[in-house]
Amino acid sequence: MEHPENHEKYKGLTVNAGIEQPSSVNPFFKRKPRKSLRPVSEYVDGILKGDITMLSQAVTLVESMRHEHQQVAQEVIEKCLPHSGKSMRIGISGVPGAGKSTSIDVFGLHVLERSAGKLAVLAIDPSSERSKGSILGDKTRMEKLSVHPDSFIRPSPSAGSLGGVARKTRETIILCEAAGFDKIFVETVGVGQSETAVHSMVDFFLLIQLAGTGDELQGIKRGIMEMADGIIINKADGSNIDKAKLAATQFRNALHLFPAPESGWTPKVLTYSGFYGTGIKEIWDMIYEYIDFVKDNGYFQIRRNQQSKYWMYESINEQLRESFYNNPIIEEMLPQKEQLVLQRNLTSFVAAKNLLDAYFDQMKK
Ligand code: GDP
C-alpha cells in the first residue's frame, strides 16, 4: 500500500520503505543471552514504586509479539489496572510538519510547571510498520522534555496492524498511570485512521493545524475535525499571524456546521506559536476548563466507559482474527481458495463460508 504521506497532498515529502537489518558480519560475534523474564510481581512492584527501568521493561513486553512475553504482559496489566485511570489523557494530532514535536516539548514543560506530577508521551504511528522504526514519540525530537526528570517518552510500538499498535499504546497508558504518571500525551500523525484510535483512548483530542493558502479546510477530513475537542493553529508568529487568525475564523465557522458534540462542550479554536512559546497558557487553560466541565457534567466518565467497551470489542476482533489466520488448516486452505476466487471458479462469499466452516468445525473438535 502506498504510504499516505506520499500522497500528492504532501508534496515534497516522501517516506522511504524501511530496510531489513543486515546479518552479522562477524561470525564469532556472540549475542548476549536474552534476559530472562522476571516474575510478574517484580514488574508490578517496580511499576507501582515508579521505577522507570521496570516500567520500560514491562512496556517492551507489552510490545513484544512473543507469546510468553504477552502472557506476562497481560498479567502485569491486570495487576496494574486498579492503580490506573487517575490521569489526564490528551491526544495530539497533526500532519507531518505541523509542529507536533516542537509543541509537545513546550506543552510538556508547561503542564509540568503548572502542576506537580509526571508526564508520559506515547505515540501511535501507523507508518512505523512500513518504515521499520517509529518516528513519532522519538526522544530526539523533544529536546527539553527528554531530559526532564519527570517525563517518560516512548516511541510508537512498531509491529502489527494499526489496531494492534493502538492496543499496545492503550495498555502502555495503564502501566504508566500505575507508575504514577498523571499526565499522558498520545501523539499521532494526522492522516486518517490513527486519529480514531487515539480518540478512543484520550479525554481530550487536540488537533494541530497550520494556516495556509486559505483552502486549508479542504485538506482535512470532516471526521477528524468532528473528533477534535480543540483545534490549535500553530506558527502564528512573524508575518503569519494574520493568516493564522483568518484560518482560526474559518475553522470556527466550519465547526458551527457540525452537530453539537455529545460532551456538551463547544470545541474552541486558538492560535499559538510552539516555536516562540506564545499562546501556550491559553491552550492549557482551555484543556483544564474542558476537563472540569466534563467532570462536572459526567461526560468524562461516560467517555471512558465507552472507550473501555470499544477496547473490549477491539480485543475480541483482533484475537479472533489472529486465531483464524494462524490456524494451520486455514493457512493451508487460504491460498487455494484465493486462487479459485481469482480464477472465478468460486465466489468470494462461498470461499469465505468454506473457510469459516472449516475453522469452526476444527474448533469444535
Ligand atoms: P512535526 O512533524 O509535526 O513533529 O513538526 P516539527 O515540530 O518537527 O516542526 C516542523 C517544522 O516547523 C520545524 O522546522 C519547526 O522548527 C517548525 N515549527 C514548529 N513550530 C513552529 C512555530 O510555532 N513557528 C514557526 N515559525 N515554525 C515552527
mmCIF file of C-alpha atoms and ligand atoms in Angstrom:
data_model
loop_
_atom_site.group_PDB
_atom_site.id
_atom_site.type_symbol
_atom_site.label_atom_id
_atom_site.label_comp_id
_atom_site.label_asym_id
_atom_site.label_seq_id
_atom_site.Cartn_x
_atom_site.Cartn_y
_atom_site.Cartn_z
ATOM 1 C CA MET A 1 0.000 0.000 0.000
ATOM 2 C CA GLU A 2 1.219 3.454 -0.839
ATOM 3 C CA HIS A 3 2.179 5.417 2.262
ATOM 4 C CA PRO A 4 -0.317 8.245 2.976
ATOM 5 C CA GLU A 5 2.486 10.766 3.270
ATOM 6 C CA ASN A 6 3.447 10.005 -0.313
ATOM 7 C CA HIS A 7 0.108 11.352 -1.461
ATOM 8 C CA GLU A 8 0.491 14.405 -3.645
ATOM 9 C CA LYS A 9 -1.145 16.466 -0.905
ATOM 10 C CA TYR A 10 2.160 16.258 0.931
ATOM 11 C CA LYS A 11 4.268 17.368 -1.956
ATOM 12 C CA GLY A 12 7.943 17.452 -1.127
ATOM 13 C CA LEU A 13 7.659 14.736 1.481
ATOM 14 C CA THR A 14 8.463 11.147 0.721
ATOM 15 C CA VAL A 15 8.539 8.202 3.015
ATOM 16 C CA ASN A 16 11.079 5.630 2.076
ATOM 17 C CA ALA A 17 10.479 1.979 2.667
ATOM 18 C CA GLY A 18 12.499 0.638 5.563
ATOM 19 C CA ILE A 19 15.327 -1.826 5.104
ATOM 20 C CA GLU A 20 15.926 -5.201 6.655
ATOM 21 C CA GLN A 21 18.750 -5.347 9.156
ATOM 22 C CA PRO A 22 21.871 -6.901 7.581
ATOM 23 C CA SER A 23 23.120 -10.170 9.005
ATOM 24 C CA SER A 24 26.068 -10.082 11.353
ATOM 25 C CA VAL A 25 29.390 -9.709 9.507
ATOM 26 C CA ASN A 26 31.396 -11.228 12.311
ATOM 27 C CA PRO A 27 30.585 -14.935 12.617
ATOM 28 C CA PHE A 28 32.333 -15.047 16.004
ATOM 29 C CA PHE A 29 30.182 -12.322 17.423
ATOM 30 C CA LYS A 30 28.051 -13.748 20.174
ATOM 31 C CA ARG A 31 24.845 -12.057 21.104
ATOM 32 C CA LYS A 32 24.300 -11.533 24.762
ATOM 33 C CA PRO A 33 21.909 -14.158 26.025
ATOM 34 C CA ARG A 34 18.353 -12.864 26.273
ATOM 35 C CA LYS A 35 17.489 -11.552 29.660
ATOM 36 C CA SER A 36 15.170 -13.990 31.292
ATOM 37 C CA LEU A 37 11.684 -12.902 32.209
ATOM 38 C CA ARG A 38 11.134 -11.669 35.734
ATOM 39 C CA PRO A 39 8.244 -12.857 37.841
ATOM 40 C CA VAL A 40 5.080 -10.800 37.328
ATOM 41 C CA SER A 41 5.203 -9.429 40.881
ATOM 42 C CA GLU A 42 8.629 -7.944 40.292
ATOM 43 C CA TYR A 43 7.382 -5.874 37.343
ATOM 44 C CA VAL A 44 4.257 -4.847 39.230
ATOM 45 C CA ASP A 45 6.103 -3.835 42.418
ATOM 46 C CA GLY A 46 8.654 -1.890 40.379
ATOM 47 C CA ILE A 47 5.978 -0.085 38.400
ATOM 48 C CA LEU A 48 3.976 0.809 41.489
ATOM 49 C CA LYS A 49 7.126 2.254 43.049
ATOM 50 C CA GLY A 50 7.590 4.387 39.931
ATOM 51 C CA ASP A 51 10.747 2.568 38.823
ATOM 52 C CA ILE A 52 11.297 3.730 35.227
ATOM 53 C CA THR A 53 13.579 0.829 34.254
ATOM 54 C CA MET A 54 10.949 -1.661 35.321
ATOM 55 C CA LEU A 55 8.239 0.324 33.546
ATOM 56 C CA SER A 56 10.294 0.347 30.330
ATOM 57 C CA GLN A 57 10.899 -3.382 30.547
ATOM 58 C CA ALA A 58 7.216 -4.060 31.072
ATOM 59 C CA VAL A 59 6.316 -1.844 28.101
ATOM 60 C CA THR A 60 8.771 -3.838 25.996
ATOM 61 C CA LEU A 61 6.866 -6.983 26.950
ATOM 62 C CA VAL A 62 3.571 -5.327 26.040
ATOM 63 C CA GLU A 63 5.031 -4.508 22.630
ATOM 64 C CA SER A 64 6.540 -7.943 22.085
ATOM 65 C CA MET A 65 4.915 -10.378 19.689
ATOM 66 C CA ARG A 66 6.214 -13.415 21.582
ATOM 67 C CA HIS A 67 3.594 -15.487 23.284
ATOM 68 C CA GLU A 68 5.416 -15.887 26.602
ATOM 69 C CA HIS A 69 6.061 -12.137 26.758
ATOM 70 C CA GLN A 70 2.420 -11.405 26.058
ATOM 71 C CA GLN A 71 1.335 -13.752 28.815
ATOM 72 C CA VAL A 72 3.445 -11.969 31.420
ATOM 73 C CA ALA A 73 2.478 -8.564 29.998
ATOM 74 C CA GLN A 74 -1.231 -9.301 30.301
ATOM 75 C CA GLU A 75 -0.844 -10.367 33.920
ATOM 76 C CA VAL A 76 1.151 -7.243 34.727
ATOM 77 C CA ILE A 77 -1.504 -5.077 33.069
ATOM 78 C CA GLU A 78 -4.258 -6.778 35.026
ATOM 79 C CA LYS A 79 -2.474 -6.164 38.322
ATOM 80 C CA CYS A 80 -1.774 -2.542 37.388
ATOM 81 C CA LEU A 81 -5.327 -1.841 36.269
ATOM 82 C CA PRO A 82 -6.704 -0.994 39.747
ATOM 83 C CA HIS A 83 -3.931 1.608 40.097
ATOM 84 C CA SER A 84 -4.619 3.239 36.729
ATOM 85 C CA GLY A 85 -7.140 5.738 35.433
ATOM 86 C CA LYS A 86 -6.207 8.718 37.567
ATOM 87 C CA SER A 87 -4.666 10.779 34.839
ATOM 88 C CA MET A 88 -5.430 13.370 32.229
ATOM 89 C CA ARG A 89 -5.060 11.782 28.795
ATOM 90 C CA ILE A 90 -4.542 14.150 25.892
ATOM 91 C CA GLY A 91 -4.384 13.138 22.206
ATOM 92 C CA ILE A 92 -2.321 15.375 19.943
ATOM 93 C CA SER A 93 -2.550 15.069 16.197
ATOM 94 C CA GLY A 94 -1.344 16.988 13.165
ATOM 95 C CA VAL A 95 0.075 16.379 9.715
ATOM 96 C CA PRO A 96 3.861 15.996 9.368
ATOM 97 C CA GLY A 97 5.440 19.409 9.748
ATOM 98 C CA ALA A 98 2.510 20.866 11.697
ATOM 99 C CA GLY A 99 4.845 21.200 14.662
ATOM 100 C CA LYS A 100 3.857 18.276 16.866
ATOM 101 C CA SER A 101 7.282 17.668 18.361
ATOM 102 C CA THR A 102 8.036 21.343 18.890
ATOM 103 C CA SER A 103 4.621 21.790 20.503
ATOM 104 C CA ILE A 104 4.772 18.684 22.689
ATOM 105 C CA ASP A 105 8.144 19.807 24.016
ATOM 106 C CA VAL A 106 6.663 23.169 25.028
ATOM 107 C CA PHE A 107 3.314 21.764 26.194
ATOM 108 C CA GLY A 108 5.081 19.173 28.309
ATOM 109 C CA LEU A 109 7.213 21.724 30.121
ATOM 110 C CA HIS A 110 4.145 23.901 30.601
ATOM 111 C CA VAL A 111 1.994 21.197 32.221
ATOM 112 C CA LEU A 112 4.844 20.045 34.439
ATOM 113 C CA GLU A 113 5.367 23.613 35.627
ATOM 114 C CA ARG A 114 1.678 24.186 36.056
ATOM 115 C CA SER A 115 1.149 21.362 38.499
ATOM 116 C CA ALA A 116 3.414 18.810 40.111
ATOM 117 C CA GLY A 117 3.274 15.311 38.650
ATOM 118 C CA LYS A 118 4.758 13.229 35.871
ATOM 119 C CA LEU A 119 4.202 13.198 32.123
ATOM 120 C CA ALA A 120 4.358 10.261 29.728
ATOM 121 C CA VAL A 121 4.498 10.911 25.979
ATOM 122 C CA LEU A 122 3.378 7.922 23.899
ATOM 123 C CA ALA A 123 2.627 7.627 20.210
ATOM 124 C CA ILE A 124 0.640 5.748 17.623
ATOM 125 C CA ASP A 125 2.380 5.747 14.317
ATOM 126 C CA PRO A 126 0.708 3.637 11.651
ATOM 127 C CA SER A 127 3.601 4.232 9.265
ATOM 128 C CA SER A 128 6.107 2.632 11.585
ATOM 129 C CA GLU A 129 5.215 -0.835 10.358
ATOM 130 C CA ARG A 130 6.425 0.077 6.940
ATOM 131 C CA SER A 131 9.333 2.292 7.835
ATOM 132 C CA LYS A 132 10.509 -0.366 10.324
ATOM 133 C CA GLY A 133 11.040 2.142 13.045
ATOM 134 C CA SER A 134 8.810 4.690 14.522
ATOM 135 C CA ILE A 135 9.238 8.363 14.177
ATOM 136 C CA LEU A 136 6.602 9.709 16.497
ATOM 137 C CA GLY A 137 7.402 9.966 20.157
ATOM 138 C CA ASP A 138 11.104 9.856 19.397
ATOM 139 C CA LYS A 139 13.100 11.419 22.213
ATOM 140 C CA THR A 140 15.421 13.329 19.959
ATOM 141 C CA ARG A 141 12.512 15.360 18.687
ATOM 142 C CA MET A 142 11.655 16.662 22.133
ATOM 143 C CA GLU A 143 14.907 18.096 23.335
ATOM 144 C CA LYS A 144 13.913 19.718 26.584
ATOM 145 C CA LEU A 145 11.284 17.259 27.661
ATOM 146 C CA SER A 146 13.519 14.261 27.046
ATOM 147 C CA VAL A 147 15.959 15.429 29.731
ATOM 148 C CA HIS A 148 13.251 16.433 32.194
ATOM 149 C CA PRO A 149 13.335 14.190 35.288
ATOM 150 C CA ASP A 150 9.537 13.854 35.402
ATOM 151 C CA SER A 151 8.970 12.792 31.814
ATOM 152 C CA PHE A 152 8.875 9.418 30.108
ATOM 153 C CA ILE A 153 8.942 9.380 26.305
ATOM 154 C CA ARG A 154 8.253 6.205 24.405
ATOM 155 C CA PRO A 155 8.099 5.905 20.607
ATOM 156 C CA SER A 156 5.232 4.131 18.913
ATOM 157 C CA PRO A 157 5.115 0.334 19.046
ATOM 158 C CA SER A 158 6.153 -0.682 15.587
ATOM 159 C CA ALA A 159 4.700 -4.079 14.931
ATOM 160 C CA GLY A 160 1.326 -5.160 13.682
ATOM 161 C CA SER A 161 -1.816 -3.591 12.351
ATOM 162 C CA LEU A 162 -2.975 -0.123 13.362
ATOM 163 C CA GLY A 163 -5.451 -1.764 15.748
ATOM 164 C CA GLY A 164 -2.661 -3.828 17.287
ATOM 165 C CA VAL A 165 -0.313 -0.868 17.609
ATOM 166 C CA ALA A 166 -3.067 1.218 19.180
ATOM 167 C CA ARG A 167 -3.996 -1.506 21.661
ATOM 168 C CA LYS A 168 -0.384 -1.688 22.827
ATOM 169 C CA THR A 169 -0.331 2.069 23.336
ATOM 170 C CA ARG A 170 -3.523 1.850 25.354
ATOM 171 C CA GLU A 171 -2.027 -0.882 27.504
ATOM 172 C CA THR A 172 1.095 1.216 27.975
ATOM 173 C CA ILE A 173 -1.107 4.053 29.283
ATOM 174 C CA ILE A 174 -2.317 1.707 32.035
ATOM 175 C CA LEU A 175 1.235 0.843 33.070
ATOM 176 C CA CYS A 176 2.326 4.486 33.026
ATOM 177 C CA GLU A 177 -0.609 5.528 35.162
ATOM 178 C CA ALA A 178 0.125 2.775 37.655
ATOM 179 C CA ALA A 179 3.699 4.113 37.786
ATOM 180 C CA GLY A 180 2.346 7.487 38.880
ATOM 181 C CA PHE A 181 2.174 9.337 35.574
ATOM 182 C CA ASP A 182 -0.804 11.640 35.917
ATOM 183 C CA LYS A 183 -0.444 13.380 32.559
ATOM 184 C CA ILE A 184 -0.409 11.340 29.366
ATOM 185 C CA PHE A 185 0.086 12.674 25.842
ATOM 186 C CA VAL A 186 -0.628 10.373 22.910
ATOM 187 C CA GLU A 187 0.762 11.695 19.660
ATOM 188 C CA THR A 188 -0.322 10.624 16.205
ATOM 189 C CA VAL A 189 0.189 11.771 12.683
ATOM 190 C CA GLY A 190 -2.894 13.412 11.243
ATOM 191 C CA VAL A 191 -3.542 11.470 8.109
ATOM 192 C CA GLY A 192 -6.567 9.333 8.781
ATOM 193 C CA GLN A 193 -7.483 6.290 10.775
ATOM 194 C CA SER A 194 -4.930 6.719 13.525
ATOM 195 C CA GLU A 195 -6.939 9.637 14.946
ATOM 196 C CA THR A 196 -9.864 7.338 15.578
ATOM 197 C CA ALA A 197 -7.577 5.053 17.534
ATOM 198 C CA VAL A 198 -6.191 7.934 19.602
ATOM 199 C CA HIS A 199 -9.614 9.429 20.125
ATOM 200 C CA SER A 200 -10.685 6.114 21.610
ATOM 201 C CA MET A 201 -8.156 6.375 24.435
ATOM 202 C CA VAL A 202 -7.936 10.042 25.415
ATOM 203 C CA ASP A 203 -10.035 12.535 27.357
ATOM 204 C CA PHE A 204 -9.246 15.478 25.120
ATOM 205 C CA PHE A 205 -8.344 15.377 21.434
ATOM 206 C CA LEU A 206 -6.235 18.308 20.249
ATOM 207 C CA LEU A 207 -5.783 18.913 16.550
ATOM 208 C CA ILE A 208 -2.811 20.987 15.380
ATOM 209 C CA GLN A 209 -3.395 22.829 12.133
ATOM 210 C CA LEU A 210 -1.472 25.299 10.028
ATOM 211 C CA ALA A 211 -2.676 28.393 8.281
ATOM 212 C CA GLY A 212 -2.109 28.012 4.601
ATOM 213 C CA THR A 213 -3.419 29.429 1.424
ATOM 214 C CA GLY A 214 -6.977 29.867 2.571
ATOM 215 C CA ASP A 215 -8.202 26.489 1.474
ATOM 216 C CA GLU A 216 -6.941 24.565 4.491
ATOM 217 C CA LEU A 217 -10.404 23.337 5.328
ATOM 218 C CA GLN A 218 -10.449 21.230 2.202
ATOM 219 C CA GLY A 219 -7.395 19.353 3.297
ATOM 220 C CA ILE A 220 -8.760 17.783 6.440
ATOM 221 C CA LYS A 221 -11.310 15.125 6.666
ATOM 222 C CA ARG A 222 -14.558 16.097 8.246
ATOM 223 C CA GLY A 223 -14.393 13.114 10.558
ATOM 224 C CA ILE A 224 -11.135 14.290 12.102
ATOM 225 C CA MET A 225 -12.480 17.762 12.751
ATOM 226 C CA GLU A 226 -15.577 16.322 14.318
ATOM 227 C CA MET A 227 -13.452 14.381 16.789
ATOM 228 C CA ALA A 228 -11.478 17.432 17.907
ATOM 229 C CA ASP A 229 -12.232 18.953 21.299
ATOM 230 C CA GLY A 230 -9.903 21.802 20.426
ATOM 231 C CA ILE A 231 -8.210 22.984 17.232
ATOM 232 C CA ILE A 232 -5.000 24.970 17.548
ATOM 233 C CA ILE A 233 -3.355 26.827 14.676
ATOM 234 C CA ASN A 234 0.414 26.691 15.044
ATOM 235 C CA LYS A 235 3.110 29.010 13.700
ATOM 236 C CA ALA A 236 1.109 32.144 14.479
ATOM 237 C CA ASP A 237 4.292 34.189 14.507
ATOM 238 C CA GLY A 238 6.028 36.836 12.356
ATOM 239 C CA SER A 239 4.197 37.591 9.152
ATOM 240 C CA ASN A 240 1.985 34.552 9.647
ATOM 241 C CA ILE A 241 -0.102 35.960 12.497
ATOM 242 C CA ASP A 242 -2.904 37.412 10.353
ATOM 243 C CA LYS A 243 -3.146 34.289 8.232
ATOM 244 C CA ALA A 244 -3.381 32.173 11.373
ATOM 245 C CA LYS A 245 -6.162 34.367 12.756
ATOM 246 C CA LEU A 246 -8.046 34.123 9.480
ATOM 247 C CA ALA A 247 -7.674 30.349 9.484
ATOM 248 C CA ALA A 248 -8.982 30.255 13.067
ATOM 249 C CA THR A 249 -12.103 32.150 11.990
ATOM 250 C CA GLN A 250 -12.624 29.740 9.114
ATOM 251 C CA PHE A 251 -12.312 26.748 11.425
ATOM 252 C CA ARG A 252 -14.715 28.303 13.929
ATOM 253 C CA ASN A 253 -17.262 28.829 11.170
ATOM 254 C CA ALA A 254 -16.794 25.296 9.891
ATOM 255 C CA LEU A 255 -17.260 23.836 13.373
ATOM 256 C CA HIS A 256 -20.651 25.509 13.631
ATOM 257 C CA LEU A 257 -21.847 23.324 10.788
ATOM 258 C CA PHE A 258 -21.253 20.114 12.714
ATOM 259 C CA PRO A 259 -23.772 18.628 15.091
ATOM 260 C CA ALA A 260 -23.212 19.587 18.746
ATOM 261 C CA PRO A 261 -20.773 17.160 20.440
ATOM 262 C CA GLU A 262 -22.126 14.683 22.962
ATOM 263 C CA SER A 263 -19.947 16.239 25.667
ATOM 264 C CA GLY A 264 -21.928 19.471 25.589
ATOM 265 C CA TRP A 265 -18.612 21.273 25.079
ATOM 266 C CA THR A 266 -18.163 23.667 22.181
ATOM 267 C CA PRO A 267 -14.761 22.965 20.619
ATOM 268 C CA LYS A 268 -12.534 26.022 20.657
ATOM 269 C CA VAL A 269 -10.093 27.255 18.032
ATOM 270 C CA LEU A 270 -6.936 29.056 19.203
ATOM 271 C CA THR A 271 -3.763 30.319 17.556
ATOM 272 C CA TYR A 272 -0.281 29.913 19.028
ATOM 273 C CA SER A 273 3.397 29.567 18.244
ATOM 274 C CA GLY A 274 5.106 26.455 19.521
ATOM 275 C CA PHE A 275 8.441 27.836 18.421
ATOM 276 C CA TYR A 276 8.162 31.175 20.269
ATOM 277 C CA GLY A 277 6.060 29.755 23.079
ATOM 278 C CA THR A 278 3.177 32.211 22.691
ATOM 279 C CA GLY A 279 -0.453 31.281 23.316
ATOM 280 C CA ILE A 280 0.504 28.127 25.226
ATOM 281 C CA LYS A 281 -1.118 29.102 28.513
ATOM 282 C CA GLU A 282 -4.428 29.807 26.745
ATOM 283 C CA ILE A 283 -4.386 26.324 25.179
ATOM 284 C CA TRP A 284 -3.913 24.672 28.549
ATOM 285 C CA ASP A 285 -6.467 26.921 30.209
ATOM 286 C CA MET A 286 -8.888 25.589 27.595
ATOM 287 C CA ILE A 287 -7.947 21.957 28.242
ATOM 288 C CA TYR A 288 -8.232 22.280 32.022
ATOM 289 C CA GLU A 289 -11.539 24.088 31.578
ATOM 290 C CA TYR A 290 -12.776 21.195 29.429
ATOM 291 C CA ILE A 291 -11.707 18.595 31.984
ATOM 292 C CA ASP A 292 -13.554 20.473 34.774
ATOM 293 C CA PHE A 293 -16.572 20.884 32.527
ATOM 294 C CA VAL A 294 -16.906 17.203 31.604
ATOM 295 C CA LYS A 295 -16.115 16.031 35.115
ATOM 296 C CA ASP A 296 -18.968 18.223 36.341
ATOM 297 C CA ASN A 297 -21.488 17.075 33.769
ATOM 298 C CA GLY A 298 -20.488 13.399 33.996
ATOM 299 C CA TYR A 299 -19.299 13.052 30.401
ATOM 300 C CA PHE A 300 -15.701 12.361 31.487
ATOM 301 C CA GLN A 301 -16.713 9.006 32.931
ATOM 302 C CA ILE A 302 -19.182 8.274 30.120
ATOM 303 C CA ARG A 303 -16.418 8.711 27.557
ATOM 304 C CA ARG A 304 -14.015 6.496 29.493
ATOM 305 C CA ASN A 305 -16.713 3.818 29.795
ATOM 306 C CA GLN A 306 -17.411 3.992 26.070
ATOM 307 C CA GLN A 307 -13.703 3.615 25.441
ATOM 308 C CA SER A 308 -13.475 0.531 27.663
ATOM 309 C CA LYS A 309 -16.331 -1.001 25.726
ATOM 310 C CA TYR A 310 -14.704 -0.111 22.417
ATOM 311 C CA TRP A 311 -11.454 -1.775 23.500
ATOM 312 C CA MET A 312 -13.235 -4.900 24.643
ATOM 313 C CA TYR A 313 -14.660 -5.352 21.136
ATOM 314 C CA GLU A 314 -11.360 -4.385 19.533
ATOM 315 C CA SER A 315 -9.586 -7.054 21.568
ATOM 316 C CA ILE A 316 -12.153 -9.677 20.640
ATOM 317 C CA ASN A 317 -11.914 -8.805 16.954
ATOM 318 C CA GLU A 318 -8.147 -8.845 16.987
ATOM 319 C CA GLN A 319 -7.855 -12.127 18.821
ATOM 320 C CA LEU A 320 -10.451 -13.827 16.635
ATOM 321 C CA ARG A 321 -8.656 -12.648 13.525
ATOM 322 C CA GLU A 322 -5.338 -13.830 14.884
ATOM 323 C CA SER A 323 -6.691 -17.219 15.883
ATOM 324 C CA PHE A 324 -8.305 -17.670 12.449
ATOM 325 C CA TYR A 325 -5.329 -16.667 10.318
ATOM 326 C CA ASN A 326 -2.815 -18.578 12.447
ATOM 327 C CA ASN A 327 -4.827 -21.771 12.307
ATOM 328 C CA PRO A 328 -2.738 -24.338 10.335
ATOM 329 C CA ILE A 329 -5.740 -25.649 8.371
ATOM 330 C CA ILE A 330 -6.763 -22.143 7.379
ATOM 331 C CA GLU A 331 -3.178 -21.254 6.475
ATOM 332 C CA GLU A 332 -3.180 -24.200 4.098
ATOM 333 C CA MET A 333 -6.635 -23.581 2.649
ATOM 334 C CA LEU A 334 -6.325 -19.825 2.157
ATOM 335 C CA PRO A 335 -4.044 -19.748 -0.904
ATOM 336 C CA GLN A 336 -6.107 -22.457 -2.643
ATOM 337 C CA LYS A 337 -9.390 -20.647 -2.061
ATOM 338 C CA GLU A 338 -7.809 -17.384 -3.099
ATOM 339 C CA GLN A 339 -6.743 -18.910 -6.413
ATOM 340 C CA LEU A 340 -10.212 -20.304 -7.035
ATOM 341 C CA VAL A 341 -11.711 -16.875 -6.429
ATOM 342 C CA LEU A 342 -9.172 -15.214 -8.714
ATOM 343 C CA GLN A 343 -9.888 -17.778 -11.446
ATOM 344 C CA ARG A 344 -13.582 -17.110 -10.935
ATOM 345 C CA ASN A 345 -14.251 -20.732 -10.112
ATOM 346 C CA LEU A 346 -15.666 -19.775 -6.730
ATOM 347 C CA THR A 347 -17.410 -16.669 -5.444
ATOM 348 C CA SER A 348 -15.809 -14.690 -2.645
ATOM 349 C CA PHE A 349 -18.737 -15.402 -0.333
ATOM 350 C CA VAL A 350 -18.682 -19.155 -0.828
ATOM 351 C CA ALA A 351 -14.923 -19.182 -0.348
ATOM 352 C CA ALA A 352 -15.270 -17.230 2.893
ATOM 353 C CA LYS A 353 -18.015 -19.563 4.096
ATOM 354 C CA ASN A 354 -15.944 -22.667 3.308
ATOM 355 C CA LEU A 355 -13.024 -21.259 5.248
ATOM 356 C CA LEU A 356 -15.105 -20.216 8.238
ATOM 357 C CA ASP A 357 -16.916 -23.587 8.285
ATOM 358 C CA ALA A 358 -13.576 -25.379 8.278
ATOM 359 C CA TYR A 359 -12.359 -23.159 11.115
ATOM 360 C CA PHE A 360 -15.444 -23.643 13.292
ATOM 361 C CA ASP A 361 -15.525 -27.402 12.627
ATOM 362 C CA GLN A 362 -11.999 -27.641 13.848
ATOM 363 C CA MET A 363 -12.731 -25.523 16.899
ATOM 364 C CA LYS A 364 -15.487 -27.947 17.919
ATOM 365 C CA LYS A 365 -13.113 -30.865 17.965
HETATM 366 P P1 GDP B 1 6.075 17.561 13.338
HETATM 367 O O1 GDP B 1 6.475 16.883 12.081
HETATM 368 O O2 GDP B 1 4.581 17.788 13.370
HETATM 369 O O3 GDP B 1 6.570 16.918 14.583
HETATM 370 O O4 GDP B 1 6.688 19.053 13.284
HETATM 371 P P2 GDP B 1 8.017 19.671 13.933
HETATM 372 O O5 GDP B 1 7.770 20.003 15.369
HETATM 373 O O6 GDP B 1 9.177 18.813 13.611
HETATM 374 O O7 GDP B 1 8.085 21.058 13.163
HETATM 375 C C1 GDP B 1 8.243 21.135 11.758
HETATM 376 C C2 GDP B 1 8.961 22.435 11.401
HETATM 377 O O8 GDP B 1 8.159 23.545 11.767
HETATM 378 C C3 GDP B 1 10.279 22.593 12.130
HETATM 379 O O9 GDP B 1 11.205 23.129 11.225
HETATM 380 C C4 GDP B 1 9.962 23.588 13.237
HETATM 381 O O10 GDP B 1 11.074 24.354 13.595
HETATM 382 C C5 GDP B 1 8.891 24.439 12.593
HETATM 383 N N1 GDP B 1 7.975 24.983 13.603
HETATM 384 C C6 GDP B 1 7.370 24.292 14.615
HETATM 385 N N2 GDP B 1 6.619 25.124 15.369
HETATM 386 C C7 GDP B 1 6.750 26.371 14.812
HETATM 387 C C8 GDP B 1 6.210 27.655 15.148
HETATM 388 O O11 GDP B 1 5.485 27.851 16.107
HETATM 389 N N3 GDP B 1 6.560 28.689 14.333
HETATM 390 C C9 GDP B 1 7.378 28.540 13.274
HETATM 391 N N4 GDP B 1 7.649 29.594 12.535
HETATM 392 N N5 GDP B 1 7.910 27.336 12.947
HETATM 393 C C10 GDP B 1 7.619 26.271 13.696
#
